PDB file of C-alpha atoms in Angstrom:
ATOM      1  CA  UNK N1129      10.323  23.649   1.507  1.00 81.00           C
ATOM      2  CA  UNK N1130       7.229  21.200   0.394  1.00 83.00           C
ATOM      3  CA  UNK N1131       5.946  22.380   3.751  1.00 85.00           C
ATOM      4  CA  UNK N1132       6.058  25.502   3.159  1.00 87.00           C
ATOM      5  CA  UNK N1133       4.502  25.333  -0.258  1.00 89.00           C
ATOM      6  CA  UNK N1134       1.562  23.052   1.289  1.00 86.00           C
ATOM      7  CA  UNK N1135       0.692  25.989   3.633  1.00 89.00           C
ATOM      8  CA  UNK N1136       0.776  28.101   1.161  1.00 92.00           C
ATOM      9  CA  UNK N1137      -1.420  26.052  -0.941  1.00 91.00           C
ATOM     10  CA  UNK N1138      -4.045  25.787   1.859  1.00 90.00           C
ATOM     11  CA  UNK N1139      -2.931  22.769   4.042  1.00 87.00           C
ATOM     12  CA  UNK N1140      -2.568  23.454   7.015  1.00 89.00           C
ATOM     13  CA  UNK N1141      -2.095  21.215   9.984  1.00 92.00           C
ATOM     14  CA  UNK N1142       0.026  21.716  13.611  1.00 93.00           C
ATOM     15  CA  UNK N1143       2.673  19.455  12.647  1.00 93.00           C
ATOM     16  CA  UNK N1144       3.045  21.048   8.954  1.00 91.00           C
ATOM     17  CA  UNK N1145       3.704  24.505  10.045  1.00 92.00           C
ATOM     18  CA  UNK N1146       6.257  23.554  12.947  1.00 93.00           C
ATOM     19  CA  UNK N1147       8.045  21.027   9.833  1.00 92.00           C
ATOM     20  CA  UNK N1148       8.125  24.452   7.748  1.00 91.00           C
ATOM     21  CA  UNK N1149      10.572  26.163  10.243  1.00 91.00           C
ATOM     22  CA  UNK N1150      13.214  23.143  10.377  1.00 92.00           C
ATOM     23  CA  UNK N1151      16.146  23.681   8.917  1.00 90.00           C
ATOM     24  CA  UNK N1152      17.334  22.027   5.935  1.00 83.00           C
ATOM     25  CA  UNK N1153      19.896  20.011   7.248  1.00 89.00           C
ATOM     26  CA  UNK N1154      17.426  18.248   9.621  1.00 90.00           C
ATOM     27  CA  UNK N1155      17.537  14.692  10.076  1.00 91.00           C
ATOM     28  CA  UNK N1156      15.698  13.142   7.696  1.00 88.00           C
ATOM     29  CA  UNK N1157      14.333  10.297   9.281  1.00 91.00           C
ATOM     30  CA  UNK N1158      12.484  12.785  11.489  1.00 93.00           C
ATOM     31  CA  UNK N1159      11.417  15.113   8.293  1.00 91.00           C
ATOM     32  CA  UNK N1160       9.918  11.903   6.956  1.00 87.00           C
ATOM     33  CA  UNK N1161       7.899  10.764  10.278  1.00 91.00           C
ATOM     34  CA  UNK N1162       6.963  14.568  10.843  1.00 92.00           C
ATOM     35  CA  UNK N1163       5.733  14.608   6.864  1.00 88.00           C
ATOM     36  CA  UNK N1164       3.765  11.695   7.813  1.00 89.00           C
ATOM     37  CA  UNK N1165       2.464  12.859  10.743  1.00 92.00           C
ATOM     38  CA  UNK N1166       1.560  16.514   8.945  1.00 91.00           C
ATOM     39  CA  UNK N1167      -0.521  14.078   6.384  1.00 87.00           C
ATOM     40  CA  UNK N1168      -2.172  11.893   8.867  1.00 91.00           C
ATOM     41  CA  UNK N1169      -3.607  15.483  10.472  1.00 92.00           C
ATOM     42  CA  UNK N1170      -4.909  16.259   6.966  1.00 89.00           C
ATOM     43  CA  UNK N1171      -6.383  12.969   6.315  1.00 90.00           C
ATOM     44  CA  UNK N1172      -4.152  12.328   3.316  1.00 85.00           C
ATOM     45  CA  UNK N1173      -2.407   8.649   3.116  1.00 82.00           C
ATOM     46  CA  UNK N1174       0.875   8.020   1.203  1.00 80.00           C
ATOM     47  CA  UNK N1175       0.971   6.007  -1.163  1.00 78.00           C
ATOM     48  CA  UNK N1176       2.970   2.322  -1.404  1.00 84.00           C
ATOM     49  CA  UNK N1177       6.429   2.593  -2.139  1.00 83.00           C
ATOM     50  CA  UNK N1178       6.274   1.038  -5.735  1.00 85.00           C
ATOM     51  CA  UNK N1179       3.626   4.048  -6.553  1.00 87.00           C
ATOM     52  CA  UNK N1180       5.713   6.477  -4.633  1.00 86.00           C
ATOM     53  CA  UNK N1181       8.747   5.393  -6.641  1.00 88.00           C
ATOM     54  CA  UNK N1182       6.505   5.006  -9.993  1.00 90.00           C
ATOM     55  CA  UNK N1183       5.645   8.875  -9.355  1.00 89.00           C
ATOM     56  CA  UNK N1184       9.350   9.657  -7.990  1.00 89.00           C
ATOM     57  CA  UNK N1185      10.455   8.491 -11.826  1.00 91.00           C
ATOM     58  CA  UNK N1186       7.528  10.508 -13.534  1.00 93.00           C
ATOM     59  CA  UNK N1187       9.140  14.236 -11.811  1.00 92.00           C
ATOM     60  CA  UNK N1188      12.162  13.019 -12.584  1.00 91.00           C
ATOM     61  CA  UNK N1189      11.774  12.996 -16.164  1.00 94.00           C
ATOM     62  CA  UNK N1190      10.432  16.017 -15.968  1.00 94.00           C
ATOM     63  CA  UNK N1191      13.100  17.479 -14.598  1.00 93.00           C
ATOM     64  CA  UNK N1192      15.477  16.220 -16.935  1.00 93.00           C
ATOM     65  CA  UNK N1193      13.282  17.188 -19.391  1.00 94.00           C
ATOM     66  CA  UNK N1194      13.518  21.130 -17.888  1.00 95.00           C
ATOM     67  CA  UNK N1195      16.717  20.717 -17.390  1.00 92.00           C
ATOM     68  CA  UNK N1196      16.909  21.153 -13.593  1.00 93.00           C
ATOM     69  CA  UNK N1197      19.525  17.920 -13.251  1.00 87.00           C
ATOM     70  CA  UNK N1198      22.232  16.459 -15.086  1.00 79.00           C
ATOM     71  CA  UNK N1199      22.233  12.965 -16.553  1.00 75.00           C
ATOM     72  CA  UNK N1200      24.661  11.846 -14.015  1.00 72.00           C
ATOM     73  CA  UNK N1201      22.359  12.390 -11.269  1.00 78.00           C
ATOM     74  CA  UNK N1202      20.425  10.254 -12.256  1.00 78.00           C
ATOM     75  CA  UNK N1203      22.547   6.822 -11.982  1.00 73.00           C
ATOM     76  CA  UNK N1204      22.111   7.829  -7.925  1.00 73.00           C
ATOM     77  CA  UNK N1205      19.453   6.764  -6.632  1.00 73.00           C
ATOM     78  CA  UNK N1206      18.848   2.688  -8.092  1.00 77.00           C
ATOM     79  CA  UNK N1207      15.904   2.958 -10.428  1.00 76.00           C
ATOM     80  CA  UNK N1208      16.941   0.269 -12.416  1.00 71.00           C
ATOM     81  CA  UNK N1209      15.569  -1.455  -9.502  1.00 78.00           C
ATOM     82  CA  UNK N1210      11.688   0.143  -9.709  1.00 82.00           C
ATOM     83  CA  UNK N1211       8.575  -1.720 -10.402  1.00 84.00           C
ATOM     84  CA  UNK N1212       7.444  -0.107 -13.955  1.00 88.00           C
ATOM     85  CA  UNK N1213       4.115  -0.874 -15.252  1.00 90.00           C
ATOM     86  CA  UNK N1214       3.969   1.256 -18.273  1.00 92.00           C
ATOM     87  CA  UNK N1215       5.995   0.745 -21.848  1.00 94.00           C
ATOM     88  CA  UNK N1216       6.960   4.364 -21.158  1.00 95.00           C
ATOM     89  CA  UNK N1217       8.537   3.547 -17.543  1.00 93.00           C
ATOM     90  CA  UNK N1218      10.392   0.674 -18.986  1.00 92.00           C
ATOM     91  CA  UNK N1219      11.803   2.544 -21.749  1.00 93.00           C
ATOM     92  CA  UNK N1220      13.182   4.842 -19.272  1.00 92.00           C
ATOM     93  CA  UNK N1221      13.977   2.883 -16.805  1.00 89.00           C
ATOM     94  CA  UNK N1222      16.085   0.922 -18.990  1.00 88.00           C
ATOM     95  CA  UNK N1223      18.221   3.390 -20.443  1.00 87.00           C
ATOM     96  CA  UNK N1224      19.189   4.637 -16.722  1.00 85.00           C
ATOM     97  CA  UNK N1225      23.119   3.334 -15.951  1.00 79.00           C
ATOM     98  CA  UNK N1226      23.002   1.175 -12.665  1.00 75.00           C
ATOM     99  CA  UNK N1227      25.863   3.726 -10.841  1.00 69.00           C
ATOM    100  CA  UNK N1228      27.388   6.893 -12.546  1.00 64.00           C
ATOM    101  CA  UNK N1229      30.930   5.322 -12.908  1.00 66.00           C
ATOM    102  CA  UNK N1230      28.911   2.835 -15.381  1.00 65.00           C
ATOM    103  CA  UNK N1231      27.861   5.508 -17.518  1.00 64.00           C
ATOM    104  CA  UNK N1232      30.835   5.746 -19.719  1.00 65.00           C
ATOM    105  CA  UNK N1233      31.379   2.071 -19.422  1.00 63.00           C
ATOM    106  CA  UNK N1234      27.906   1.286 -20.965  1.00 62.00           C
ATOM    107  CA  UNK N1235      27.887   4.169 -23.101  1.00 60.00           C
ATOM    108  CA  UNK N1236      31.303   3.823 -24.286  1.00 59.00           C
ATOM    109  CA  UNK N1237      31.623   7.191 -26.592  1.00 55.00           C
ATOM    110  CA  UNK N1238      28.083   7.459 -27.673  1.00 76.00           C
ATOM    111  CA  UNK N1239      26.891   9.943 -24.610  1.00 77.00           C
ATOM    112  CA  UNK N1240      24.855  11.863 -27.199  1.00 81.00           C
ATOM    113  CA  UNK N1241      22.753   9.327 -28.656  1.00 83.00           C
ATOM    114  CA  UNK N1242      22.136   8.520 -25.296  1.00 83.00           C
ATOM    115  CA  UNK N1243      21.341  11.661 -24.207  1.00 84.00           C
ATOM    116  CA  UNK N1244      18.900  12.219 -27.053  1.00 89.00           C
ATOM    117  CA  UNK N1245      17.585   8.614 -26.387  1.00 90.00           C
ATOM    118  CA  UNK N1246      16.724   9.526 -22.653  1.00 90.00           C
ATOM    119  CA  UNK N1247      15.434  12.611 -23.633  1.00 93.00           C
ATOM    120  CA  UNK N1248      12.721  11.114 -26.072  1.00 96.00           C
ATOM    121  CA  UNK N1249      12.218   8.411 -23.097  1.00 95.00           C
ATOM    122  CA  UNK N1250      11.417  11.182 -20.668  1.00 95.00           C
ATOM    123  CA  UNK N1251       9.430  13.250 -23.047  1.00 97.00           C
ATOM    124  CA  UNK N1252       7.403  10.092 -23.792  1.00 96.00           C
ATOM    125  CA  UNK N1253       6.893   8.995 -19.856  1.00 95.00           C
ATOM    126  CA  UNK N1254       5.210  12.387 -18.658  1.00 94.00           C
ATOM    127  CA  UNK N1255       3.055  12.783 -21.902  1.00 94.00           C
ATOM    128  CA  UNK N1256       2.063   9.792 -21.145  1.00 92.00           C
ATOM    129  CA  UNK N1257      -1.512   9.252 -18.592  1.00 87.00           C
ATOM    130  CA  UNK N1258      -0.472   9.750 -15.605  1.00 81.00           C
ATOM    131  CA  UNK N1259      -0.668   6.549 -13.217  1.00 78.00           C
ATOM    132  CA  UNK N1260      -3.051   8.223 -10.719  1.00 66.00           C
ATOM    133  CA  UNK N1261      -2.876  11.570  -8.541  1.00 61.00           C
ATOM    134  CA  UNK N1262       0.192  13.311  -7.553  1.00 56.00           C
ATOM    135  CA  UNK N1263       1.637  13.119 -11.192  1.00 53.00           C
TER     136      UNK N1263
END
């Protein structure tokens, strides 16, 4: 789908329009090296991983924020383990549960405070400057 939506924003490369006909359920080591690939045609260069995870965290909150995922989802993907750099990172970062099965056993019966905590955390992280482009 990103594919698709970068042709349709105006990048267009070989590799990019034959990665906007896969299916979805391709592998996705070989979405990832064709992504790359698509990028390298357009002379754009991915970032590190720490940024890429920095700016991974950043549309997250926002998402949360919109509501487009639930607050188990996030205890998936270990972002207690990202490099932060910012207050507002850290103060998200932290309040993210290590595995979902830990979210009740950290939270014991005070999911809403939580939930309002994370909230304010997430609000605060994507008011906040972004950390460079792509946020």
């Amino acid at each position: 789908m990103i594919a698709a939506e970068a042709l349709a924003a105006g990048l267009d490369t070989p590799t990019l329009c034959e990665l906007a006909g896969w299916p979805g359920d391709a592998d996705a080591r070989d979405i990832r090296d064709a992504f790359e690939q698509a990028l390298a045609e357009s002379g754009i260069g991915l970032p590190d991983r720490d940024l890429a995870r920095r700016h991974a965290l950043r549309r997250m909150a926002a998402r949360l924020i919109d509501g487009e995922i639930i607050l188990a989802e996030l205890a998936t993907d270990d972002w207690w383990e990202t490099e932060v750099e910012t207050e507002a990172e850290q103060s998200f970062v932290a309040l993210i549960p290590q595995c979902d099965c830990c979210i009740e056993y950290t939270l014991g019966l005070d999911q809403q405070t939580w939930a309002a905590q994370l909230r304010n955390a997430a609000l605060a992280l994507t008011s906040s400057p972004p950390i460079g482009p792509g946020c």
